[in-house]
Every structure is written in C-alpha cells, then in structure tokens.
PDB file of C-alpha atoms and ligand atoms in Angstrom:
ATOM      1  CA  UNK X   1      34.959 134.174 -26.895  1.00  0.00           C
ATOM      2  CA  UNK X   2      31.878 136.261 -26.811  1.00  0.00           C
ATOM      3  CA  UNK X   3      32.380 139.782 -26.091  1.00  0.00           C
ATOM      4  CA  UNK X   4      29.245 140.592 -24.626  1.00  0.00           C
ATOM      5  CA  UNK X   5      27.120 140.736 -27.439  1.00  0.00           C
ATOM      6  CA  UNK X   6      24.712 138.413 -29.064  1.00  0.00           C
ATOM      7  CA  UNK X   7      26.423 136.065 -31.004  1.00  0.00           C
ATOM      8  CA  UNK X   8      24.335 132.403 -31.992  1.00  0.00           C
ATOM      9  CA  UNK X   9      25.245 129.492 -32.090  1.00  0.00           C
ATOM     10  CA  UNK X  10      24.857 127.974 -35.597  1.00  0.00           C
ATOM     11  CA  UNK X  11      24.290 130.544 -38.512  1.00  0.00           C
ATOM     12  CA  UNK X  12      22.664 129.361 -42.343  1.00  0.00           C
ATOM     13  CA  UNK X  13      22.881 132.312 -44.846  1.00  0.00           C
ATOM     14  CA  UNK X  14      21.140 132.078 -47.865  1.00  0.00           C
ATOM     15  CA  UNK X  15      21.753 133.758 -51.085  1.00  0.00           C
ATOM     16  CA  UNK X  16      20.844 133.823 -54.526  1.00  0.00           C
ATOM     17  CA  UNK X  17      24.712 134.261 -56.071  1.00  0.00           C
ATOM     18  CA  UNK X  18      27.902 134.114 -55.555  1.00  0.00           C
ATOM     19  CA  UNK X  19      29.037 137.882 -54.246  1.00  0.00           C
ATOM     20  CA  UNK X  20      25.923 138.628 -52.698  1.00  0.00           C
ATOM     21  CA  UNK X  21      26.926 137.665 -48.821  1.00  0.00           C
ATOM     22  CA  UNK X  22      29.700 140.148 -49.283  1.00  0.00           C
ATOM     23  CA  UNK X  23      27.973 142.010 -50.701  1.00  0.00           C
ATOM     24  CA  UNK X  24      25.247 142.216 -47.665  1.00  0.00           C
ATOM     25  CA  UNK X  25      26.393 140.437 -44.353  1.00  0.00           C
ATOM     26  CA  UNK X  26      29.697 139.012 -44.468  1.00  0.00           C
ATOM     27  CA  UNK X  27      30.603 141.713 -42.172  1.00  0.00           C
ATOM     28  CA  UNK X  28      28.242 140.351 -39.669  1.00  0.00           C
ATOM     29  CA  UNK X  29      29.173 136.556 -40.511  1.00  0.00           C
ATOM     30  CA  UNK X  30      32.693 137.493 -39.717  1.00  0.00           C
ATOM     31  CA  UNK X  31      32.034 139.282 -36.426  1.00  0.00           C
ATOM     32  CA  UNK X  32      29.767 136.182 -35.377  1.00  0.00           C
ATOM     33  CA  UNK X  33      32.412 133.690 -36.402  1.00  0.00           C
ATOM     34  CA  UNK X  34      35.243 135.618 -34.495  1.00  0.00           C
ATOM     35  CA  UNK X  35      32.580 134.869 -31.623  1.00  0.00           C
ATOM     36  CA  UNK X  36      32.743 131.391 -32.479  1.00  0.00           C
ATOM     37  CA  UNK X  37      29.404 130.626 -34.024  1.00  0.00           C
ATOM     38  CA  UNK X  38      29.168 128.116 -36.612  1.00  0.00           C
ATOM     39  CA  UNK X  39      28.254 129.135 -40.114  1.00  0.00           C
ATOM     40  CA  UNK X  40      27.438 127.381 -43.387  1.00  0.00           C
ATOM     41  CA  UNK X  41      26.221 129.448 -46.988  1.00  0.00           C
ATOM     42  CA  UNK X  42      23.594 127.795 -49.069  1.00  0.00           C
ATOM     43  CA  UNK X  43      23.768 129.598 -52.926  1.00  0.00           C
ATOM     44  CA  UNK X  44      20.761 128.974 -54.785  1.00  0.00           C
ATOM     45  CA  UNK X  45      22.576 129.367 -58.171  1.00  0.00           C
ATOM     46  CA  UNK X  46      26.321 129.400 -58.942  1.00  0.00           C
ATOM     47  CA  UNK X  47      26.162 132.701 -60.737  1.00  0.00           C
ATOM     48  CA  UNK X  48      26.148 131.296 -64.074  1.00  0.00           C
ATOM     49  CA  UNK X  49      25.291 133.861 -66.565  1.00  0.00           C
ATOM     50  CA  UNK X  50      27.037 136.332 -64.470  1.00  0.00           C
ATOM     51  CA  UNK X  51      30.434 136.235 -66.285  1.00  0.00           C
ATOM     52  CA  UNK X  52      30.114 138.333 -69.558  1.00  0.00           C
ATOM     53  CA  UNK X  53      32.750 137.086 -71.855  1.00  0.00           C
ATOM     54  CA  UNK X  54      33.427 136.406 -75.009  1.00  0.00           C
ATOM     55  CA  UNK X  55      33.325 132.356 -75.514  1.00  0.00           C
ATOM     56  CA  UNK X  56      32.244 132.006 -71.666  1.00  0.00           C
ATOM     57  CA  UNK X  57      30.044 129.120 -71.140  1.00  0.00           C
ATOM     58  CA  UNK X  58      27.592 128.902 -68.363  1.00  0.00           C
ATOM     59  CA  UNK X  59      29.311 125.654 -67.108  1.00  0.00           C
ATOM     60  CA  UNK X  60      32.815 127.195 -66.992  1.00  0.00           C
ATOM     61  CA  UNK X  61      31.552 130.686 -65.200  1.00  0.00           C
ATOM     62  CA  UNK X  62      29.887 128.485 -62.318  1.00  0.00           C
ATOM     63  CA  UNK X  63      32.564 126.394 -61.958  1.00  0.00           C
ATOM     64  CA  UNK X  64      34.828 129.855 -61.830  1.00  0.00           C
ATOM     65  CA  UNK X  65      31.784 131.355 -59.163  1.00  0.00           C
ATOM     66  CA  UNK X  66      31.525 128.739 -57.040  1.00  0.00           C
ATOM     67  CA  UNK X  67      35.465 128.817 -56.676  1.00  0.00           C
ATOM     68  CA  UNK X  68      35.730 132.413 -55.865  1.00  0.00           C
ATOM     69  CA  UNK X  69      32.835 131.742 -53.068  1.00  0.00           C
ATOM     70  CA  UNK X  70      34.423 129.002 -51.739  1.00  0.00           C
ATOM     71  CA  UNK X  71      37.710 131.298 -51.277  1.00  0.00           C
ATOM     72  CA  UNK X  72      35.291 134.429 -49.904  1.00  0.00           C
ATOM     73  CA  UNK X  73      33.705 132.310 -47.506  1.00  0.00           C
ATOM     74  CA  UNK X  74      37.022 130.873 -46.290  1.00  0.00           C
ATOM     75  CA  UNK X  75      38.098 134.517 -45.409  1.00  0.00           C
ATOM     76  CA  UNK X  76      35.397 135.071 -43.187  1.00  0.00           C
ATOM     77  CA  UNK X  77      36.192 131.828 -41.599  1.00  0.00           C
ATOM     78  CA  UNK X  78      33.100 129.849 -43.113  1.00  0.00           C
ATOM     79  CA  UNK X  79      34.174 126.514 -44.036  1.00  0.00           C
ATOM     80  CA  UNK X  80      30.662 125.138 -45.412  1.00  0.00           C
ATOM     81  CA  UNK X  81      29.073 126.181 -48.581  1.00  0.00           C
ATOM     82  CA  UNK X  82      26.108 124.477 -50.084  1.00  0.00           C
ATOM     83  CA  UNK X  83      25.419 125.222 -53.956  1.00  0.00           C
ATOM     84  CA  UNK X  84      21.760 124.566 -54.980  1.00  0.00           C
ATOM     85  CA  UNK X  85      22.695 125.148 -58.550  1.00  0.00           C
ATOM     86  CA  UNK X  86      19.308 126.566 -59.639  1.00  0.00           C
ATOM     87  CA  UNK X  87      19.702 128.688 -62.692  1.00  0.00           C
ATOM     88  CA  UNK X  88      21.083 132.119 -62.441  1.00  0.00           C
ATOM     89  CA  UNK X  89      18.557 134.714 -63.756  1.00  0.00           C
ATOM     90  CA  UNK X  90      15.515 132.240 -63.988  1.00  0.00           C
ATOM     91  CA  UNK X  91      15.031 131.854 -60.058  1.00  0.00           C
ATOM     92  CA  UNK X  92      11.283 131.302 -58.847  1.00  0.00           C
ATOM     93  CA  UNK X  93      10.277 130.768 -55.328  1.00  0.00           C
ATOM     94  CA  UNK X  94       8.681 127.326 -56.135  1.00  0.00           C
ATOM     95  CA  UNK X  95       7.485 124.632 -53.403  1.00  0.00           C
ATOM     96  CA  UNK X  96      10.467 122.458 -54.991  1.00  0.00           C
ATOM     97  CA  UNK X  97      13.028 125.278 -53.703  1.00  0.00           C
ATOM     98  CA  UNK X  98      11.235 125.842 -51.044  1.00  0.00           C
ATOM     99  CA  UNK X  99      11.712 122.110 -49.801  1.00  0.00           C
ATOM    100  CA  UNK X 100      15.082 122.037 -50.730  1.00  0.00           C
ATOM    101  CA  UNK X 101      15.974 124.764 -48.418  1.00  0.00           C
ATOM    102  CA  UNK X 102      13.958 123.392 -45.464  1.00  0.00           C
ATOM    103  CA  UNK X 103      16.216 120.183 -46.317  1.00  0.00           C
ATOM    104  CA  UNK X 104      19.503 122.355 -46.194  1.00  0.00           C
ATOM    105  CA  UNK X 105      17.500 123.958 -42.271  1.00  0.00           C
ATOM    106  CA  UNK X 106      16.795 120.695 -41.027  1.00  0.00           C
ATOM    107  CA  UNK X 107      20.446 119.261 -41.305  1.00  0.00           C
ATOM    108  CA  UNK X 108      22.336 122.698 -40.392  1.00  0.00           C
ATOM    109  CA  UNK X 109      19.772 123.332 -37.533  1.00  0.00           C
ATOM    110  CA  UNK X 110      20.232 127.279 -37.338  1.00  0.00           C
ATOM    111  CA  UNK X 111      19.846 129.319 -34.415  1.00  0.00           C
ATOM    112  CA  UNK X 112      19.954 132.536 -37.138  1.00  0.00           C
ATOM    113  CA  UNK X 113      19.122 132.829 -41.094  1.00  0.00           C
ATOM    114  CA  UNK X 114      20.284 135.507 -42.363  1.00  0.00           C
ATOM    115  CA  UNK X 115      18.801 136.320 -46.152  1.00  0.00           C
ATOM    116  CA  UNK X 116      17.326 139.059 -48.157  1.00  0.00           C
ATOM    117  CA  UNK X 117      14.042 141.288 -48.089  1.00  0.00           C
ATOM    118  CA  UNK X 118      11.639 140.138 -50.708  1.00  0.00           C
ATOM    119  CA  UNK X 119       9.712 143.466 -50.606  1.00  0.00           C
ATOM    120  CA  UNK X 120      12.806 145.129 -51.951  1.00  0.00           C
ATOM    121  CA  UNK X 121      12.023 146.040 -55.788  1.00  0.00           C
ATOM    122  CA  UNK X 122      13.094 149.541 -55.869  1.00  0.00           C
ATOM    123  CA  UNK X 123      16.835 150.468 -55.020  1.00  0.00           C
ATOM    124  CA  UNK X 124      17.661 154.025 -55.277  1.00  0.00           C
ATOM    125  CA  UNK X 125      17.569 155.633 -58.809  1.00  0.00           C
ATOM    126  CA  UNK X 126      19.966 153.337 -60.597  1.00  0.00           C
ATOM    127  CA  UNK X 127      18.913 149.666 -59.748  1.00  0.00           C
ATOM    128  CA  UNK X 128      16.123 147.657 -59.559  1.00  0.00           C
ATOM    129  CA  UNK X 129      16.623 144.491 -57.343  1.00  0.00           C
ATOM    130  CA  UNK X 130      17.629 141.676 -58.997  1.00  0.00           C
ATOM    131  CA  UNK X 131      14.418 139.027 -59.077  1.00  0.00           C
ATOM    132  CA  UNK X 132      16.915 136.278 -57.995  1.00  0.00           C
ATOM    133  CA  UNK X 133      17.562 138.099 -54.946  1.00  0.00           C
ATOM    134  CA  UNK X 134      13.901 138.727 -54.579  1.00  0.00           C
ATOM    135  CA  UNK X 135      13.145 135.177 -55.123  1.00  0.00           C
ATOM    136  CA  UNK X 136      15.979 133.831 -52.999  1.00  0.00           C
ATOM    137  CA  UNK X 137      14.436 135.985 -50.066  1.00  0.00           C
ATOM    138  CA  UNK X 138      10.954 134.786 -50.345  1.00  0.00           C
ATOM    139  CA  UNK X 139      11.754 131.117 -51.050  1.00  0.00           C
ATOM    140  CA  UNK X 140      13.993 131.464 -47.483  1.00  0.00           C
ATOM    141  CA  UNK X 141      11.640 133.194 -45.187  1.00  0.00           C
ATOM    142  CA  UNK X 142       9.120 130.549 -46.640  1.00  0.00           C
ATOM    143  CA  UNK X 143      11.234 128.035 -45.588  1.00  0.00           C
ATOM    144  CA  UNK X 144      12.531 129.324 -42.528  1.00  0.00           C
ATOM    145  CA  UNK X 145       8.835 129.769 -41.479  1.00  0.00           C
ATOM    146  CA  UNK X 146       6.611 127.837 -41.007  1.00  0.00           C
ATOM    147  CA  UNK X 147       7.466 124.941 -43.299  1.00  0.00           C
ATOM    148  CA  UNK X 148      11.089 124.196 -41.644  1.00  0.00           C
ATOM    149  CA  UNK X 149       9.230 123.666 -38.289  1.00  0.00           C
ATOM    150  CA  UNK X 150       6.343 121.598 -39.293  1.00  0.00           C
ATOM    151  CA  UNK X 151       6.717 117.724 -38.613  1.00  0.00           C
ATOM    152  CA  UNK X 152       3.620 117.173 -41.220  1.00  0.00           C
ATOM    153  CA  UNK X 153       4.787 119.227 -43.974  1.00  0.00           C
ATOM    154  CA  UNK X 154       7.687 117.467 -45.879  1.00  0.00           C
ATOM    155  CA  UNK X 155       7.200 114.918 -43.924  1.00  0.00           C
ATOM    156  CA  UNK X 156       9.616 112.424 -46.508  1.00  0.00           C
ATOM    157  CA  UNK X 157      12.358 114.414 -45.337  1.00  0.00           C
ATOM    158  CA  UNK X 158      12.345 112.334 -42.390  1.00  0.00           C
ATOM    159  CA  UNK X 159      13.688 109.076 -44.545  1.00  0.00           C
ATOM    160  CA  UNK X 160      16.704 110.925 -45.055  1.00  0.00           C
ATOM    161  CA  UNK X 161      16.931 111.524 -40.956  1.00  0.00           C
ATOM    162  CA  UNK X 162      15.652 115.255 -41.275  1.00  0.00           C
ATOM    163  CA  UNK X 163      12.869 116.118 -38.668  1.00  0.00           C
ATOM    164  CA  UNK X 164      11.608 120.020 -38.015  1.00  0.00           C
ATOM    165  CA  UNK X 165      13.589 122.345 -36.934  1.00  0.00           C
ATOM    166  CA  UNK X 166      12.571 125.906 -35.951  1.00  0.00           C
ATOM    167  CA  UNK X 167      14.805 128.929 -36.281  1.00  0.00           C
ATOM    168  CA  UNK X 168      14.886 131.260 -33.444  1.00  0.00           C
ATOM    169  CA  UNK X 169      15.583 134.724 -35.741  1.00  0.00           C
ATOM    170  CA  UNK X 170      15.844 135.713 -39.192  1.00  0.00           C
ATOM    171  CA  UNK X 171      17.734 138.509 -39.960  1.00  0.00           C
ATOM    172  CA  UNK X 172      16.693 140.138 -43.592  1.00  0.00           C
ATOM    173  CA  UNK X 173      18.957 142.306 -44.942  1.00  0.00           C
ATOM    174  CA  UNK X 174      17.515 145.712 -44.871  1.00  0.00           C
ATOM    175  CA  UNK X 175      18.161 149.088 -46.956  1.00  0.00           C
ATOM    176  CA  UNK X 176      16.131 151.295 -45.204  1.00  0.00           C
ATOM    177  CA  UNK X 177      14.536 149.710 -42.872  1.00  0.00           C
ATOM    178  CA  UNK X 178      16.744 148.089 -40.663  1.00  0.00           C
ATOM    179  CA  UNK X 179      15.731 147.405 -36.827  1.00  0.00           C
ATOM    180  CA  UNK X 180      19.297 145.927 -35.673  1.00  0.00           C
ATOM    181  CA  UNK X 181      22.393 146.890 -36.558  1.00  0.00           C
ATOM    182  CA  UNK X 182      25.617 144.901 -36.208  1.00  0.00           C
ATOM    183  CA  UNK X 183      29.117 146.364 -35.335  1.00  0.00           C
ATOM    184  CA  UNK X 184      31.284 145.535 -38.214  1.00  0.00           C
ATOM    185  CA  UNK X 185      34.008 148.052 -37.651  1.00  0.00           C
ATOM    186  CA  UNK X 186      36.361 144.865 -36.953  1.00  0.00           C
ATOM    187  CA  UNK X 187      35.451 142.947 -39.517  1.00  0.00           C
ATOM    188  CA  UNK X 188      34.652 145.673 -42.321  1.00  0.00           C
ATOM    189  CA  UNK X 189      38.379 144.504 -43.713  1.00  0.00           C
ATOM    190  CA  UNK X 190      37.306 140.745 -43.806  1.00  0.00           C
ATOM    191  CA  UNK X 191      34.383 141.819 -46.008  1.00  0.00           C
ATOM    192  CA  UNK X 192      36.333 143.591 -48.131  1.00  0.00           C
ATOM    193  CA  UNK X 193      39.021 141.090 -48.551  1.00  0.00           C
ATOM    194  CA  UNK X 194      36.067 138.323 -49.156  1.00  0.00           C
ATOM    195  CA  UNK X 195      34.498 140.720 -51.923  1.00  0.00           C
ATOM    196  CA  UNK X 196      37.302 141.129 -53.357  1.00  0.00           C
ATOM    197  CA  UNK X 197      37.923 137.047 -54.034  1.00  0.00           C
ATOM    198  CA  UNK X 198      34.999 137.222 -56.344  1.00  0.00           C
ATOM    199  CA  UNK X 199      37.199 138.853 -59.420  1.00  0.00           C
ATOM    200  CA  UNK X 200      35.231 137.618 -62.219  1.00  0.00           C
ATOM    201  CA  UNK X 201      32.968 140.399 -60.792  1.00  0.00           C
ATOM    202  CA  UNK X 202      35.053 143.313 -59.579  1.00  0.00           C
ATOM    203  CA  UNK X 203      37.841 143.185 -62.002  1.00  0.00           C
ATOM    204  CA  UNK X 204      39.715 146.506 -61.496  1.00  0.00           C
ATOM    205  CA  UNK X 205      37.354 147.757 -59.642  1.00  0.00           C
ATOM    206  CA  UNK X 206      37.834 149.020 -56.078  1.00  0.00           C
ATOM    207  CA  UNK X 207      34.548 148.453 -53.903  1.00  0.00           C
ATOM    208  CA  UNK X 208      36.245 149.692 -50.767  1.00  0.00           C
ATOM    209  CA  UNK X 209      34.872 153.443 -50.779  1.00  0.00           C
ATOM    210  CA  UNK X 210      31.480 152.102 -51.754  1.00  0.00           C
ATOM    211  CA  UNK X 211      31.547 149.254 -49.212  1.00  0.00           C
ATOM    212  CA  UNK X 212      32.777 151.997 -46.394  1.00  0.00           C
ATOM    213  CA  UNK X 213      30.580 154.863 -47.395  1.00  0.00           C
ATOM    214  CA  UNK X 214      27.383 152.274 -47.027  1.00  0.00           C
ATOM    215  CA  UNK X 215      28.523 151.460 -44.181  1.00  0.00           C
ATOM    216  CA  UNK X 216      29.397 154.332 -42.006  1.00  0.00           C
ATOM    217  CA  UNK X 217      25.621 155.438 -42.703  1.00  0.00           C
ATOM    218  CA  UNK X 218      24.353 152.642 -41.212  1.00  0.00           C
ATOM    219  CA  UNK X 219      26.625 153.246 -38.194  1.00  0.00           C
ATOM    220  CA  UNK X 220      25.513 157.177 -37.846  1.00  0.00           C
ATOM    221  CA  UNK X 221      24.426 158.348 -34.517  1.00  0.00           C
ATOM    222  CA  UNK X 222      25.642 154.784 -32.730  1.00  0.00           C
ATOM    223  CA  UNK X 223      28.745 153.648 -30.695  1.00  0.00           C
ATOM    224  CA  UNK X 224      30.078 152.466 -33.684  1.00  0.00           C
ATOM    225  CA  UNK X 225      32.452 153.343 -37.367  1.00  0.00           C
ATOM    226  CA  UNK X 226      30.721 150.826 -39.720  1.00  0.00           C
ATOM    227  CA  UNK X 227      27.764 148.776 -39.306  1.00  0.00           C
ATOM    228  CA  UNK X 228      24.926 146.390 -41.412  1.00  0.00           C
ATOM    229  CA  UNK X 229      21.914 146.680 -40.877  1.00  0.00           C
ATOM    230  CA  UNK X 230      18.664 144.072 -40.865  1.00  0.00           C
ATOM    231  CA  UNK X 231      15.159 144.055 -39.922  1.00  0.00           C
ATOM    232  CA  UNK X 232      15.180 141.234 -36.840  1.00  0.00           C
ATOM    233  CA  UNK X 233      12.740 138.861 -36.356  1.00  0.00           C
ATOM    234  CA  UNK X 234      12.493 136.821 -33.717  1.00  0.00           C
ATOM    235  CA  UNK X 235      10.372 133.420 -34.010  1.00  0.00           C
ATOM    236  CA  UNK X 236      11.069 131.494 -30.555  1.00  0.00           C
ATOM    237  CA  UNK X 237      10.972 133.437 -27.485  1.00  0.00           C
ATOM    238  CA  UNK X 238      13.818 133.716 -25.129  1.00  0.00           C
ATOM    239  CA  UNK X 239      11.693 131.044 -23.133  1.00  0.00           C
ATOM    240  CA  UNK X 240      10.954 129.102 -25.756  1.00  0.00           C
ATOM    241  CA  UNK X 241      14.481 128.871 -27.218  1.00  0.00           C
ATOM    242  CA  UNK X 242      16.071 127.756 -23.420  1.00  0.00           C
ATOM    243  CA  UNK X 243      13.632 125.397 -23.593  1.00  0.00           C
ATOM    244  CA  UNK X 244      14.508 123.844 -26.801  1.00  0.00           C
ATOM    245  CA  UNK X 245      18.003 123.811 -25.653  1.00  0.00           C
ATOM    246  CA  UNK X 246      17.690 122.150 -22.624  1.00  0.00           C
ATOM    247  CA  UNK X 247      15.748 119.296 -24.399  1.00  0.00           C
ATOM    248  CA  UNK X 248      18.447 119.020 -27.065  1.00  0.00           C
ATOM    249  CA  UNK X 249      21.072 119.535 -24.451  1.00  0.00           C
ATOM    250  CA  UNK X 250      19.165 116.602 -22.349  1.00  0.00           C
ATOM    251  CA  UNK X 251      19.098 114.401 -25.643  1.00  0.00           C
ATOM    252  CA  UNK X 252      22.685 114.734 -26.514  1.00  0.00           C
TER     253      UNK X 252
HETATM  254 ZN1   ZN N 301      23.229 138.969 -56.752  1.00  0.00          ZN
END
C-alpha cells in the first residue's frame, strides 16, 4: 500500500472545530489513509456558536456540527472522531484540557499529531486567527510533549489502563513557514468533497478556487500540482522509534 513515501502508522489530529481539518490537512489525512494508516479526529468543541441563525440554539448547531464532521471525516476514510465538547469561542489551553488530550494520546497511541501553530495571530490583511485555534494548538503540542510521555505526570490516568505514550512527529500546520510539504494532488478532491459536508458553514459558497489556489502555492517549484504544508517536528529518532517498535512488537 505505501507508495514510497512516508506514511505512519496511527495518525491523531486535533482541532478546535468542526471544518477546520478540511480546512488545513484533510488533504494529507486522505493521502495517509489511502496508504493505510490509521486515523482518529479529536474536536475540542462541536462548533457551537458557529451557526448564525435566527432561533439557533447552541445545543441544536453542535448536534448539526458534529454531524457534518462525522460525514467529512467519513470521506477521507476516518472512521473515529472524538468530540471534547469544550465551548466554542471560550477555549483556553488549561491543565484540565491539557490532560484530557494526553488521555485521548495515550489510548490512540499516535505515531503523528497533526494540529495547528499557536504562534499564528496574524493571517494576511483580513483575519486574525481564531483564539480557539490558537488555543487548540498550544493545549496539543503541550500535550503531545512532554506531558503525553511522562509516566509521573497524570499518573491517575493509569487506573483507566492509560500509561505514556510518546509521539514520534508533530506536524503543525504552517502558513508560511512550512518545512514539509505533502503531495495532495490525489486527494485535493477528497478535501474538497469533505469541506463541502460541513454546509451549515459553506452554504452556497464554492471553496474549490480558494482551496486550489492555496494549494498550488504551496506546491510551486516541487514535483507536485497541490500540496499542504507543515513545520515537522520530529520527537523520537529513527533509532529511537525502531526501538520502541520492536519492544511493542515483542509485547504483542
Ligand atoms: Zn475554526
């Protein structure tokens, strides 16, 4: 199944709303899952003030949010999606999130997280990034490392048969500063098709030439049409992460 490039084994993406993987990476997701790597979504809120509508209560849009993710993350081939239900617009990177998402680590056991860039305020002339997004990135890479990996440090999460995991790379979704870049030019229609299950956003709206435009930019001046881009790093070693798998492979 793998085509000769890197493709992990088990992949946790972590966002703060519903729309915001296809917005980012499911381009990448799909690519990884066509190479048969394993992939859950964790949503730190279900997107509930998101739906501006006359008589629209917060309860009906996340039950509406959470639906269309469910049906964008099925089109990428993602069958697991884990909603944190934090409140939309009031996300903080507490210790209380952060422990919940080293709970949601230690049970998937990722090879890859793939989440946002907390440094990201400023987003061309039109936008400032959306705090959620911020928080949602800090609260993961705070998770991901070192807390995830530390046997001492959330140590109760052993009663429910959690112990540390480490995660061999994040990838943070990048707008600028991107030091990998994934082929997507396979899977840019998958993105589009998974976007476009989150109507109570898009509505009439066509994302395509935005979606396409972003992405050919990213691709400029390599071997490919359309690409995303994230700055990589990587937190076991090659050695290291052999290692690791021979023990667990040994164990099993
Ligand atoms: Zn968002």
């Amino acid at each position: 199944m793998n085509n000769g490039y890197y493709v992990p084994e088990r992949v946790l993406v972590i966002a703060a709303h519903p729309d915001d993987i296809e917005f980012s990476s499911a381009g990448t997701v799909a690519r990884w899952v066509k190479g048969g790597a394993e992939v859950a979504y964790v949503l730190c809120t279900s997107g509930d003030v998101g739906i501006a509508q006359a008589g629209m209560t917060r309860a009906r849009a996340a039950e509406i949010r959470e639906a269309e993710q469910i049906a964008a993350a099925e089109v990428v081939g993602v069958k697991e999606v884990i909603f944190l239900r934090e409140p939309d617009g009031m996300l903080e990177n507490t210790l209380d999130l952060r422990k919940r998402l080293v709970r949601e680590i230690r049970r998937f056991k990722p090879e890859v997280v793939i989440t946002g860039d907390p440094t990201i305020v400023w987003a061309g002339p039109g936008y400032i990034n959306h705090p959620d997004h911020r928080a949602a990135a800090a609260a993961s890479l705070d998770a991901v490392f070192p807390a995830a990996g530390q046997p001492n440090l959330f140590e109760e999460l052993a009663e429910e048969g959690l112990t540390a995991h480490k995660t061999r790379k994040v990838y943070a979704l990048s707008w600028g500063q991107a030091n990998t870049f994934v082929n997507i030019t396979e899977t840019i229609d998958l993105k589009l098709a998974a976007l476009k299950k989150h109507v109570s956003q898009i509505g009439d709206w066509d994302p395509e030439p935005m979606l396409k435009q972003r992405a050919s930019e990213l691709a400029k001046g390599k071997e490919m049409t359309y690409a995303e881009g994230f700055r990589v790093v990587t937190l076991v070693s090659d050695e290291d992460f052999a290692k690791m798998k021979g023990t667990v492979e040994a164990a099993a």
